[in-house]
XYZ file of C-alpha atoms in Angstrom:
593
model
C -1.813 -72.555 11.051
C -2.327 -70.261 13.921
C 0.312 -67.899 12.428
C -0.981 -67.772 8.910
C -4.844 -67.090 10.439
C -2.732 -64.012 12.720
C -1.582 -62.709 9.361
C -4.721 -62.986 7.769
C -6.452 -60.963 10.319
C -3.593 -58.371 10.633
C -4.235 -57.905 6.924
C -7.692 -57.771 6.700
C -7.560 -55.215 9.840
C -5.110 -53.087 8.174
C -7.155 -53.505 4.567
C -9.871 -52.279 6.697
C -8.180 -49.160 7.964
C -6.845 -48.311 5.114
C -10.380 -48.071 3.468
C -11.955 -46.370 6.244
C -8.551 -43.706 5.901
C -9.491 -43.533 2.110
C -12.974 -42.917 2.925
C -11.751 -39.722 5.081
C -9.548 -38.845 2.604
C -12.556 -38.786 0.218
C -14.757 -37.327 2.357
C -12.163 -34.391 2.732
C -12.012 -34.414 -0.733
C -15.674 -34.068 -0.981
C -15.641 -31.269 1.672
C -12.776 -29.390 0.060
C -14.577 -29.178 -3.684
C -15.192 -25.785 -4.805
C -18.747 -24.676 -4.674
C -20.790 -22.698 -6.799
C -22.461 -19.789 -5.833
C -26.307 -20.056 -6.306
C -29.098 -17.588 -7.495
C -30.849 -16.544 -4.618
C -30.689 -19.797 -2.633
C -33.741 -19.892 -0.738
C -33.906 -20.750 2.874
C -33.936 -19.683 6.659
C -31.106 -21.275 8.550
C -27.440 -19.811 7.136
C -24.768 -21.690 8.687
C -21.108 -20.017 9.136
C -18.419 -22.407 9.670
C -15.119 -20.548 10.793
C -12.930 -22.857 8.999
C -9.366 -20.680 10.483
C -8.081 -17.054 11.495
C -5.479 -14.874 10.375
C -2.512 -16.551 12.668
C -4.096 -16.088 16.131
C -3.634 -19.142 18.094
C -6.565 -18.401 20.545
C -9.345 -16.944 19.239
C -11.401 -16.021 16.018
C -13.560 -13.685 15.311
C -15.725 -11.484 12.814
C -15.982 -7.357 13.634
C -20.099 -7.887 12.300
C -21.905 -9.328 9.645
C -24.539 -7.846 7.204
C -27.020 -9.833 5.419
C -29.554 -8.627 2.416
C -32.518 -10.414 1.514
C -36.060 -9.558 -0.485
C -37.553 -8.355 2.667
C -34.431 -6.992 4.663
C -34.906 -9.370 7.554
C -32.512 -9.110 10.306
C -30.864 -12.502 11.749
C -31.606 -14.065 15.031
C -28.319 -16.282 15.370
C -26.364 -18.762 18.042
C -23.020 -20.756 17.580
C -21.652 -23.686 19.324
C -18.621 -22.102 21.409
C -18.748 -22.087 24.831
C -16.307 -19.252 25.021
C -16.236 -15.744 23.322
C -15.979 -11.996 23.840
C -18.190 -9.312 22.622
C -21.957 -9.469 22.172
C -23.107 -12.231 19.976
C -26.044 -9.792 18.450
C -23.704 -6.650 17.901
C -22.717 -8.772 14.755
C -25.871 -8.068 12.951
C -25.584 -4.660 13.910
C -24.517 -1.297 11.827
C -21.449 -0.393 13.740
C -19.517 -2.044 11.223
C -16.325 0.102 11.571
C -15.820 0.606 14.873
C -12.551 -0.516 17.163
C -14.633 -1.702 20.096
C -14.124 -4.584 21.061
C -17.416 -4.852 23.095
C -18.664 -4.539 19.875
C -17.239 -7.221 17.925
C -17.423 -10.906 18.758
C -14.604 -13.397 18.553
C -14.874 -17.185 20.151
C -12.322 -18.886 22.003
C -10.676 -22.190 19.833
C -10.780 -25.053 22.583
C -10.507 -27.744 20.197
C -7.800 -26.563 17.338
C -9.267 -29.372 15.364
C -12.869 -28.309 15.725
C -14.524 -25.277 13.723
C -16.214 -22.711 15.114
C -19.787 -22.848 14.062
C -22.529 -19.789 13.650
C -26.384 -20.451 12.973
C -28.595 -17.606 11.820
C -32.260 -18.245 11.965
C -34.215 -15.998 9.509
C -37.638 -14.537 10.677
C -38.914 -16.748 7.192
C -38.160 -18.615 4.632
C -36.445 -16.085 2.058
C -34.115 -15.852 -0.689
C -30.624 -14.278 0.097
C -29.050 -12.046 -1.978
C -25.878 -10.570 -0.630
C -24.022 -11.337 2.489
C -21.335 -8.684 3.608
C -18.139 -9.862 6.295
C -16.505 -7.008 8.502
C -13.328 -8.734 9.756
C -11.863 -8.387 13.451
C -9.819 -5.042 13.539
C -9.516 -4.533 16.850
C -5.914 -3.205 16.401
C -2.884 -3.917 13.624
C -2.007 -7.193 15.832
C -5.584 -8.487 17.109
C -6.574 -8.314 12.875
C -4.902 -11.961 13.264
C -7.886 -12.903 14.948
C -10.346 -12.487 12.351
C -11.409 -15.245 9.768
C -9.188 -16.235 6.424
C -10.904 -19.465 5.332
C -15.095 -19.802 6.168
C -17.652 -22.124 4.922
C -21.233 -20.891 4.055
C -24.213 -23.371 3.918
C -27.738 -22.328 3.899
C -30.213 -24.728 4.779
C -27.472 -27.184 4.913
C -26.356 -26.991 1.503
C -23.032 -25.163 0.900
C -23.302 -21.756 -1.143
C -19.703 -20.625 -0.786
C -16.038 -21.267 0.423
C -13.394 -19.200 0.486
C -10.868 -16.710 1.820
C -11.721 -13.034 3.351
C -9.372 -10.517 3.422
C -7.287 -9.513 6.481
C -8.630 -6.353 8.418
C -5.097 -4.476 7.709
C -4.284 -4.947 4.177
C -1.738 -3.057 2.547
C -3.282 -3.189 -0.859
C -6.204 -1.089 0.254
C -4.556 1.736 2.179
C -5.951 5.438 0.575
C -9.233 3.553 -0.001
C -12.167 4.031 1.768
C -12.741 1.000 4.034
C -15.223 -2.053 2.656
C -16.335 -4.978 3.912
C -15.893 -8.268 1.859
C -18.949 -9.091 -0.087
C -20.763 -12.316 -1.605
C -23.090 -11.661 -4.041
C -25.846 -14.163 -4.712
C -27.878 -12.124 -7.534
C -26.951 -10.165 -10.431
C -30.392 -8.783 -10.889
C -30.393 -4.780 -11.132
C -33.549 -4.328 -9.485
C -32.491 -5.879 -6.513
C -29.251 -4.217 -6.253
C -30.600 -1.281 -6.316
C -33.361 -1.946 -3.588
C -30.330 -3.005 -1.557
C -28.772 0.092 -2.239
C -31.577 1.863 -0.951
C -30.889 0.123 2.977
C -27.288 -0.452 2.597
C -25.673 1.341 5.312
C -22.292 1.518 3.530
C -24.014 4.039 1.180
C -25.836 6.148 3.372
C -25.507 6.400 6.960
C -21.941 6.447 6.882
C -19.993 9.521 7.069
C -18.258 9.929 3.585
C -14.233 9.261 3.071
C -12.596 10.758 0.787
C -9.212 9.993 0.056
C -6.079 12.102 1.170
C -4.067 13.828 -1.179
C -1.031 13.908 1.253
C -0.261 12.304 4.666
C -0.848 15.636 6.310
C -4.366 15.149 5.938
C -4.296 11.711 6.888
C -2.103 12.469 9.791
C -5.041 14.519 11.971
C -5.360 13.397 15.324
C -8.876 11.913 14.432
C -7.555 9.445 12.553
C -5.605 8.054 15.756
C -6.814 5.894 18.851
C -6.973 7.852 21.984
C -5.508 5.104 24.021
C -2.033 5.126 22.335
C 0.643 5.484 25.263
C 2.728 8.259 25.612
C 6.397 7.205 24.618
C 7.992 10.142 24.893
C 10.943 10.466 27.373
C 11.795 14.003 29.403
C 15.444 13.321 28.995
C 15.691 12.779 25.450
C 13.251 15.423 24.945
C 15.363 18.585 24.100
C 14.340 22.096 25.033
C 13.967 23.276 21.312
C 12.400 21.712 18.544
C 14.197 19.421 16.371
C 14.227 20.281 13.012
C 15.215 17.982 10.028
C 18.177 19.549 8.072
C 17.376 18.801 4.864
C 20.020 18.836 1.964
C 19.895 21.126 -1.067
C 17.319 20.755 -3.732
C 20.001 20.944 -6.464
C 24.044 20.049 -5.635
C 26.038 23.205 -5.697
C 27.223 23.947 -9.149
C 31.207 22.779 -9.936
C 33.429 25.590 -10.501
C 33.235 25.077 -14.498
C 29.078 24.589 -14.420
C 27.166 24.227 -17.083
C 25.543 26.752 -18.694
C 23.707 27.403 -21.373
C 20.378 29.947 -22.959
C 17.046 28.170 -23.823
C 14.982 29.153 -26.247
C 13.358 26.095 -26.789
C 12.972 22.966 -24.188
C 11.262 19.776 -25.683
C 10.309 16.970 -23.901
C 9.915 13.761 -26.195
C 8.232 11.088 -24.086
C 8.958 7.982 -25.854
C 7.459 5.179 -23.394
C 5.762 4.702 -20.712
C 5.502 1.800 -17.598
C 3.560 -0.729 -19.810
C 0.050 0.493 -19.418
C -1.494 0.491 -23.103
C -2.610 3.689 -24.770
C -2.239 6.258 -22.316
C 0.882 8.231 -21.064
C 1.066 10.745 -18.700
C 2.506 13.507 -16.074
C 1.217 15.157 -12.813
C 3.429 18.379 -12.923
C 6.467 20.068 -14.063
C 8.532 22.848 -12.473
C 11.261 24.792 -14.805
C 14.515 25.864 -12.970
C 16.893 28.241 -13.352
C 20.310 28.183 -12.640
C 19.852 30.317 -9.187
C 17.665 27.743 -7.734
C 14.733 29.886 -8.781
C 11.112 28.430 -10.354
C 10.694 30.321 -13.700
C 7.314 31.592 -13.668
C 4.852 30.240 -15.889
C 4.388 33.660 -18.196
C 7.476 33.460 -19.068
C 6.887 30.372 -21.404
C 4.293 28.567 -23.808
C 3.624 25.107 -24.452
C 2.468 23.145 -27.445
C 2.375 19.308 -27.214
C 2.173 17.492 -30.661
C -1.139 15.930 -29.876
C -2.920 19.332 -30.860
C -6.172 20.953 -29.393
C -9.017 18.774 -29.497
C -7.225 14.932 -29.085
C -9.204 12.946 -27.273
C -7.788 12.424 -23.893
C -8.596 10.043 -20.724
C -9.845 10.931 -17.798
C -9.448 8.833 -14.477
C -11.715 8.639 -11.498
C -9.596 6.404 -9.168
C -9.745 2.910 -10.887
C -12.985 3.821 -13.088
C -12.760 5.468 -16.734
C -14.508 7.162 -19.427
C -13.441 8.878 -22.418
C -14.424 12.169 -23.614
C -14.081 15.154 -26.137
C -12.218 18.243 -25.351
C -14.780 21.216 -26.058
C -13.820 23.582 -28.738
C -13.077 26.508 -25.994
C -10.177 24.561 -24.869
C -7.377 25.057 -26.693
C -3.919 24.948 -26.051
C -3.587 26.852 -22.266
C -5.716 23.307 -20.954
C -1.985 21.535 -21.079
C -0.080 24.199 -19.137
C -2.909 24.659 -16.480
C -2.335 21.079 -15.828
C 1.730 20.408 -15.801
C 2.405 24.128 -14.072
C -0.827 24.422 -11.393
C 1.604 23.778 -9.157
C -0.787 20.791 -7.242
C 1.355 18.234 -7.926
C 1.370 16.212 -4.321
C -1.934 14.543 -5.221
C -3.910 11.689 -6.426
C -6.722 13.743 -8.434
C -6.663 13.379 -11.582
C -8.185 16.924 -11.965
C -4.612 18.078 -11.681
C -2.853 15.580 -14.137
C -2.877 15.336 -17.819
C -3.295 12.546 -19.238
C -3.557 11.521 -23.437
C -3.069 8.675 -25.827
C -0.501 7.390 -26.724
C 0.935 5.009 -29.777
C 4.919 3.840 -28.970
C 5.707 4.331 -32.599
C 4.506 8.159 -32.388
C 6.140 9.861 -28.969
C 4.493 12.661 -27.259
C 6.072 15.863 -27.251
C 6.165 18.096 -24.830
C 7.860 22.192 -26.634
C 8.258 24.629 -24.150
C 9.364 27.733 -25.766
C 10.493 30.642 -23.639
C 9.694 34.378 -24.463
C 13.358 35.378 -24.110
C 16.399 33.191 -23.711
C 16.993 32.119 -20.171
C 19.422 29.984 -18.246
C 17.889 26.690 -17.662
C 19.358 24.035 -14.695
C 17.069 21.990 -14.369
C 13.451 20.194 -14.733
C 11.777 19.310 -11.693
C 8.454 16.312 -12.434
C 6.303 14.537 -10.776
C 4.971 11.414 -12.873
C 1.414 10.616 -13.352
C 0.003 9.389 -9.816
C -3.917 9.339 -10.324
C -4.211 5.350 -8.905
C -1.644 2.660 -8.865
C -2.978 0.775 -11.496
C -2.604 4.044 -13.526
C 1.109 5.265 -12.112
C 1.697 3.052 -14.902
C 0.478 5.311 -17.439
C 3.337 7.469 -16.183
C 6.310 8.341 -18.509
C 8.752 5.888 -18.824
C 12.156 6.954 -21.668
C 12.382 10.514 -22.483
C 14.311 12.662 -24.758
C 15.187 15.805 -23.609
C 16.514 18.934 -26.160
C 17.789 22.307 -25.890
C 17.326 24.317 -28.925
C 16.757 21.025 -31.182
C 19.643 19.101 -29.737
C 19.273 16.168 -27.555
C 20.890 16.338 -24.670
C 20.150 13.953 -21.956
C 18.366 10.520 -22.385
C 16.208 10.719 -19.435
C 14.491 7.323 -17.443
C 11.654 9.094 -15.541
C 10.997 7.120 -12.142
C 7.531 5.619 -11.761
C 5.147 7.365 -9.266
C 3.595 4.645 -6.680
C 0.375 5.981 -7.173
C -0.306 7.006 -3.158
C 1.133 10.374 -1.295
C 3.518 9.222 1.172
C 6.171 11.495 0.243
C 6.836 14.157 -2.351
C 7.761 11.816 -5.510
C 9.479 14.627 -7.514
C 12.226 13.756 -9.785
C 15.126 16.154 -10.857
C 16.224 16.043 -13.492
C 20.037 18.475 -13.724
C 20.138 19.195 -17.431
C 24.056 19.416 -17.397
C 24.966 16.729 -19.558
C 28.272 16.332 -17.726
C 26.184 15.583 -14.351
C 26.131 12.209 -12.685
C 25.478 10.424 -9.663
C 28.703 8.295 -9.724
C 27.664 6.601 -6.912
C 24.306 4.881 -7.854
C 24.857 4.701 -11.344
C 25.950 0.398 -12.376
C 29.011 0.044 -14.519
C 29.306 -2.383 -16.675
C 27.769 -6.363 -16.185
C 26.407 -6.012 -12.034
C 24.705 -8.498 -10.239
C 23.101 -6.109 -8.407
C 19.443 -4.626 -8.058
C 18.381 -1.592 -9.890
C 15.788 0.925 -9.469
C 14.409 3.862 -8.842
C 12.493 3.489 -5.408
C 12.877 1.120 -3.138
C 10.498 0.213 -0.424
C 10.258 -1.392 2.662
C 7.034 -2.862 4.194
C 6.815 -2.468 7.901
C 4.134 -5.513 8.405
C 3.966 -6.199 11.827
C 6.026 -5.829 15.775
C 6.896 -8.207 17.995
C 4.240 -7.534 20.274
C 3.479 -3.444 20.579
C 0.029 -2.163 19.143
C 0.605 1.000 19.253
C 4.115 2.261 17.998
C 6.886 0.136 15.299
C 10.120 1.198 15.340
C 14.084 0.575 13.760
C 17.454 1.292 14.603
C 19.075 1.641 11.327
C 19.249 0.753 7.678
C 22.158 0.287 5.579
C 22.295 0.514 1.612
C 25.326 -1.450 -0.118
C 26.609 -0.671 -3.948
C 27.694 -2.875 -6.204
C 31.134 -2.893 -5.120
C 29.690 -4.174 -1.647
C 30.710 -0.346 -0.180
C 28.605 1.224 2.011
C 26.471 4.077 0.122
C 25.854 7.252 2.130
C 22.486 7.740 1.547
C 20.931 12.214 1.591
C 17.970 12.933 3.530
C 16.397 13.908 0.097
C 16.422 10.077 -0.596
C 14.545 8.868 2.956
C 11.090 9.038 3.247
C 9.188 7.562 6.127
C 5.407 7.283 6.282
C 4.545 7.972 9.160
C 7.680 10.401 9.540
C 8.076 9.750 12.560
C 5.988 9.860 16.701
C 6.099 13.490 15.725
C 3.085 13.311 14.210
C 1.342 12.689 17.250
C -0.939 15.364 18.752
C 0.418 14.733 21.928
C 4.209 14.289 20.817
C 6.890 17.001 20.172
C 10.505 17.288 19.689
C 11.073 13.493 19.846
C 14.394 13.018 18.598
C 13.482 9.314 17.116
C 13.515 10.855 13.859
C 13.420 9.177 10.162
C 16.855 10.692 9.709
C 18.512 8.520 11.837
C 17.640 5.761 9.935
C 21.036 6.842 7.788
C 22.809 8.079 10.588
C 25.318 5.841 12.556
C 25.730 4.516 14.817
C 22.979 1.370 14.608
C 24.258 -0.931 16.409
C 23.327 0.642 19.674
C 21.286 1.070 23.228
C 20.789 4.664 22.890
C 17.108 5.785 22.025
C 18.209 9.304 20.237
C 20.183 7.140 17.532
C 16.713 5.381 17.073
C 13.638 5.818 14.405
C 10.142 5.688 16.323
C 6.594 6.212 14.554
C 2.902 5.340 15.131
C 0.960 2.265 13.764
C -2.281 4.113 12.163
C -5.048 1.838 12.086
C -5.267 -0.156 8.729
C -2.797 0.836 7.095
C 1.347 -0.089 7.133
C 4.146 1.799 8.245
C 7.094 2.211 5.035
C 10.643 3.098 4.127
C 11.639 4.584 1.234
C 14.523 4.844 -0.420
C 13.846 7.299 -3.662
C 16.495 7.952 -6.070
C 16.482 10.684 -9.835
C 18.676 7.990 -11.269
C 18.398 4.084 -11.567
C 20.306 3.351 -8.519
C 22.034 -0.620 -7.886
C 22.399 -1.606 -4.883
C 23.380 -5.040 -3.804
C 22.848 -5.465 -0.111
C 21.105 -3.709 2.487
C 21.131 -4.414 6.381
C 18.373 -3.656 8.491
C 19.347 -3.048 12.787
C 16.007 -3.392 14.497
C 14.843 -1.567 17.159
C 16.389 -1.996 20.639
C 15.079 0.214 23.636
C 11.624 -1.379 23.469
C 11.783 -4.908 21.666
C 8.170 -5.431 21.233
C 8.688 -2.201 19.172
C 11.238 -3.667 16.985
C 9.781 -4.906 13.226
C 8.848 -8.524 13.139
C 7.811 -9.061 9.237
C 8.614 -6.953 6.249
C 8.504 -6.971 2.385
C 10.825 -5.422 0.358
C 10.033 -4.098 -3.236
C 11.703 -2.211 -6.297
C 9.859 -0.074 -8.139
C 6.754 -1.890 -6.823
C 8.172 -5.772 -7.822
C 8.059 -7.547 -4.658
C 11.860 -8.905 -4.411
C 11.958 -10.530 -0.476
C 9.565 -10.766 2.368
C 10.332 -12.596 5.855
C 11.418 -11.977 9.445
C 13.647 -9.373 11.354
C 14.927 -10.745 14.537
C 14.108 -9.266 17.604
C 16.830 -7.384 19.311
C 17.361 -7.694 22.974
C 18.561 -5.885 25.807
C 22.270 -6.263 24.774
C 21.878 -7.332 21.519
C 20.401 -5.654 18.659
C 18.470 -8.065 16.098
C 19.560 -7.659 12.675
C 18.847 -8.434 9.225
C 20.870 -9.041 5.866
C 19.224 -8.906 2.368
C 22.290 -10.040 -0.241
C 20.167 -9.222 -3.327
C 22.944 -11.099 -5.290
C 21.533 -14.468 -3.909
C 17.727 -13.398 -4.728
């Protein structure tokens, strides 16, 4: 009897914990339901509960906070840590992109388990109507401190969850820097009156965005506390120039020649956007290497005078009619202005397009002349519209086709010059990039690699080596005029020169190695990623590539990358570190992925 009454109360003691663990579990539940954002909830205590950080495992943190109401009320506020840096009130403040970190605020996590809690008194009860989050950016590595998941509840009911954005994203490099914003109103008059004090708008100094990395690359856009890195003895006594290769191979003994009258350029698709296709810039070349000069030639396109074309302002549209003044010399002052390293679409040209009637492109030249090749640049305005870009092209001499062309996306940023040329000799091939056959292989026409964070530096990311493998698993030797590194390299530092940790020996044996002039070295810029490119004219397979990290400083070395083709994310994960002897080292087999 005294067993059975032991097993009764075991049971009804674990019935009992199970419904107070089902009770947690729906109380988590509860918690964890999505909540929908009010109409100008009205009320005067907002509550922030940090909910967890970007991967920090100490501290979280916000850079400052901005808060809109009817009246424009600033915020007294407290929080329940017991530990933080920065001044508490500098949140509510208008330095909202600055890199002090006396002027940010993070909290110290003592209890993993328990979340970080802010309370904002309001002077008075009022209705709020947008609330604006600057993350932590004190640097590329302290961004992990700032909040991913946060809980907003005003006057103790909740008004939103959710997720805000990393300081560094890579998404939003070129763009000028915003915080993330909640909207609680869609009413225009208040958006505007809010427009009126929002310091976004008008006290900050206006950004506009780079058409090449030499303009992002002044020394203002760098902190002044980077460390030197550069070493006297690898430091040579003249500067180090990059050889680069030829623009155009040397012609074969038999080359191809041959007189144009007429070039035509039938663009028959584009990279799936609908309706539009597009180019930034051509360049005609002869067969000494020469540009032909633009009054040597005309140009007609079959979409005739007054089409109606579209224009692009970054990510923003509107359509519009061609005035009866311009006639057929708009097209050519577009494709031959010769500003084709840019992200204005100003310089592009842009029209509509149906697939079932291709664009033509007739160049017809004044006198015969001896055509090599066609150097272009693809439409580049934004990345959503790169995709706008041509795609399949025709290309014919004097009404005969002559080359089926693929023309290689543009990424739609500057980080290198994203020309494509195109050798009009039909007999001319890149044996070894072009796939034979069935391959298992990848293929494109760019492929890049994602520099996301070190193991530890702040200042300065770094490799030893990359290595590109074909389909046949051989080792490709990769030209210079298929690297590009953004940021090139330390050179670009104001207070660098003649480093020999160039991009260039990113191709260059030996990798596996100690010695810093073998090495590739370049600065973190605030916000924004450093990347690898690999660029190729012709859809290139590859089917392996290696990455050595770098070894004289291991916190320099890369800790996480992504990898894509032609902008399709294909592998992300972990380099590992190299050491003093050993240098870490990573294998991609794209046949497994």
């Amino acid at each position: 009897m005294d067993e059975m009454k032991e097993i009764e109360e075991n049971t009804e003691k674990v019935n009992l914990e199970s419904m107070e663990d089902g009770k947690e579990e729906d109380e988590s539940e509860e918690r964890m339901e999505d909540i929908t954002i009010p109409e100008l909830p009205e009320g005067k205590i907002l509550e922030l509960r940090l909910l967890s950080n970007w991967g920090d495992p100490n501290f979280i943190g916000l850079n400052s906070l901005e808060i809109f109401t009817s009246t424009g009320e600033r915020a007294d506020i407290s929080t329940n840590a017991t530990e933080y840096n920065g001044n508490l009130e500098s949140l509510l403040t208008e330095q909202v992109r600055c890199k002090d970190t006396e002027k940010m605020w993070c909290a110290k996590k003592s209890d993993p388990d328990e979340d970080i809690i802010l309370k904002l008194e309001l002077k008075e009860m009022t209705k709020l109507a947008l609330v604006r989050f600057w993350n932590y950016n004190a640097s590329r590595v302290h961004a992990q401190i700032g909040v991913r998941y946060l809980e907003m509840n005003f006057e103790g009911k909740g008004i939103f969850r959710g997720e805000l954005e990393c300081a560094f994203s890579a998404d939003s490099e070129f763009t000028p820097v915003m915080g993330e914003t909640v909207l609680f109103t869609t009413s225009e008059s208040i958006l505007e009156m809010i427009a009126l004090h929002d310091v976004c708008l008008i006290n900050l100094p206006e950004e506009t965005i780079p058409n090449s990395s030499l303009e992002l690359l002044k020394a203002d856009h760098l902190t002044p506390y980077r460390p030197s890195t550069c070493e006297e003895k690898d430091t040579p006594n003249t500067p180090v120039v990059n050889p680069t290769a030829p623009k155009f191979p040397a012609p074969p003994p038999t080359s191809y020649r041959q007189d144009v009258k007429v070039l035509q350029i039938e663009l028959v698709s584009n990279w799936g956007m609908n309706g539009l296709i597009g180019l930034t810039g051509l360049e005609l070349v002869d067969d000494h290497n020469q540009l032909i000069d633009e009054s040597q030639f005309s140009v007609v396109t079959s979409e005739g005078t007054k089409e109606q074309a579209t224009k692009s302002a970054f990510s923003n549209f509107f359509i519009f009619e061609f005035p009866d003044f311009w006639i057929l010399e708009f097209l050519p002052f577009r494709l031959f202005n010769g500003r084709n390293l840019t992200r204005d679409p100003e310089d592009m040209w842009l029209v509509d397009f149906d697939p079932n009637a291709p664009v033509v492109i007739t160049i017809s030249f004044h006198e015969p002349i001896s055509l090599k090749a066609i150097s272009i640049w693809n439409y580049n305005s934004s990345f959503e519209l790169s995709y706008a870009g041509a795609k399949a092209s025709k290309i014919y001499v004097n009404g005969k086709v002559i080359r089926n062309v693929l023309f290689r996306k543009a990424i739609g940023f500057v980080y290198f010059d994203y020309v494509q040329d195109i050798v009009l000799d039909p007999n001319f091939t890149e044996q070894d990039f072009l796939s034979k056959g069935p391959s298992q292989s990848i293929g494109g026409f760019v492929f890049q690699i994602r520099l996301l964070s070190t193991w530890g530096d702040e200042f300065y990311i770094g490799l030893n080596g990359i290595e590109l493998y074909n389909r046949k698993g051989e080792l490709m030797k990769i030209r210079e005029n298929n690297l590009a590194a953004f940021p090139e390299s330390v050179n670009i530092l104001p207070n660098i020169k003649n480093d020999l940790r160039t991009s260039n020996n990113l191709i260059v044996p030996p990798n596996d190695t100690e010695l810093a002039k073998h090495m590739w070295l370049t600065a973190l810029l605030p916000n924004r990623c450093a990347r690898v490119f690999f660029v190729f004219d012709v859809q290139t397979y590859i089917s392996k590539i290696v990455i050595y990290n770098y070894r004289k400083t291991p916190e320099r070395g890369v800790r996480h990358i992504s990898l894509t083709v032609d902008d399709l994310i294909i592998f992300s994960g972990e380099i590992p570190p190299s050491t003093e002897t050993v240098t870490g080292k990573l294998e991609i087999n794209l046949l497994d992925l």
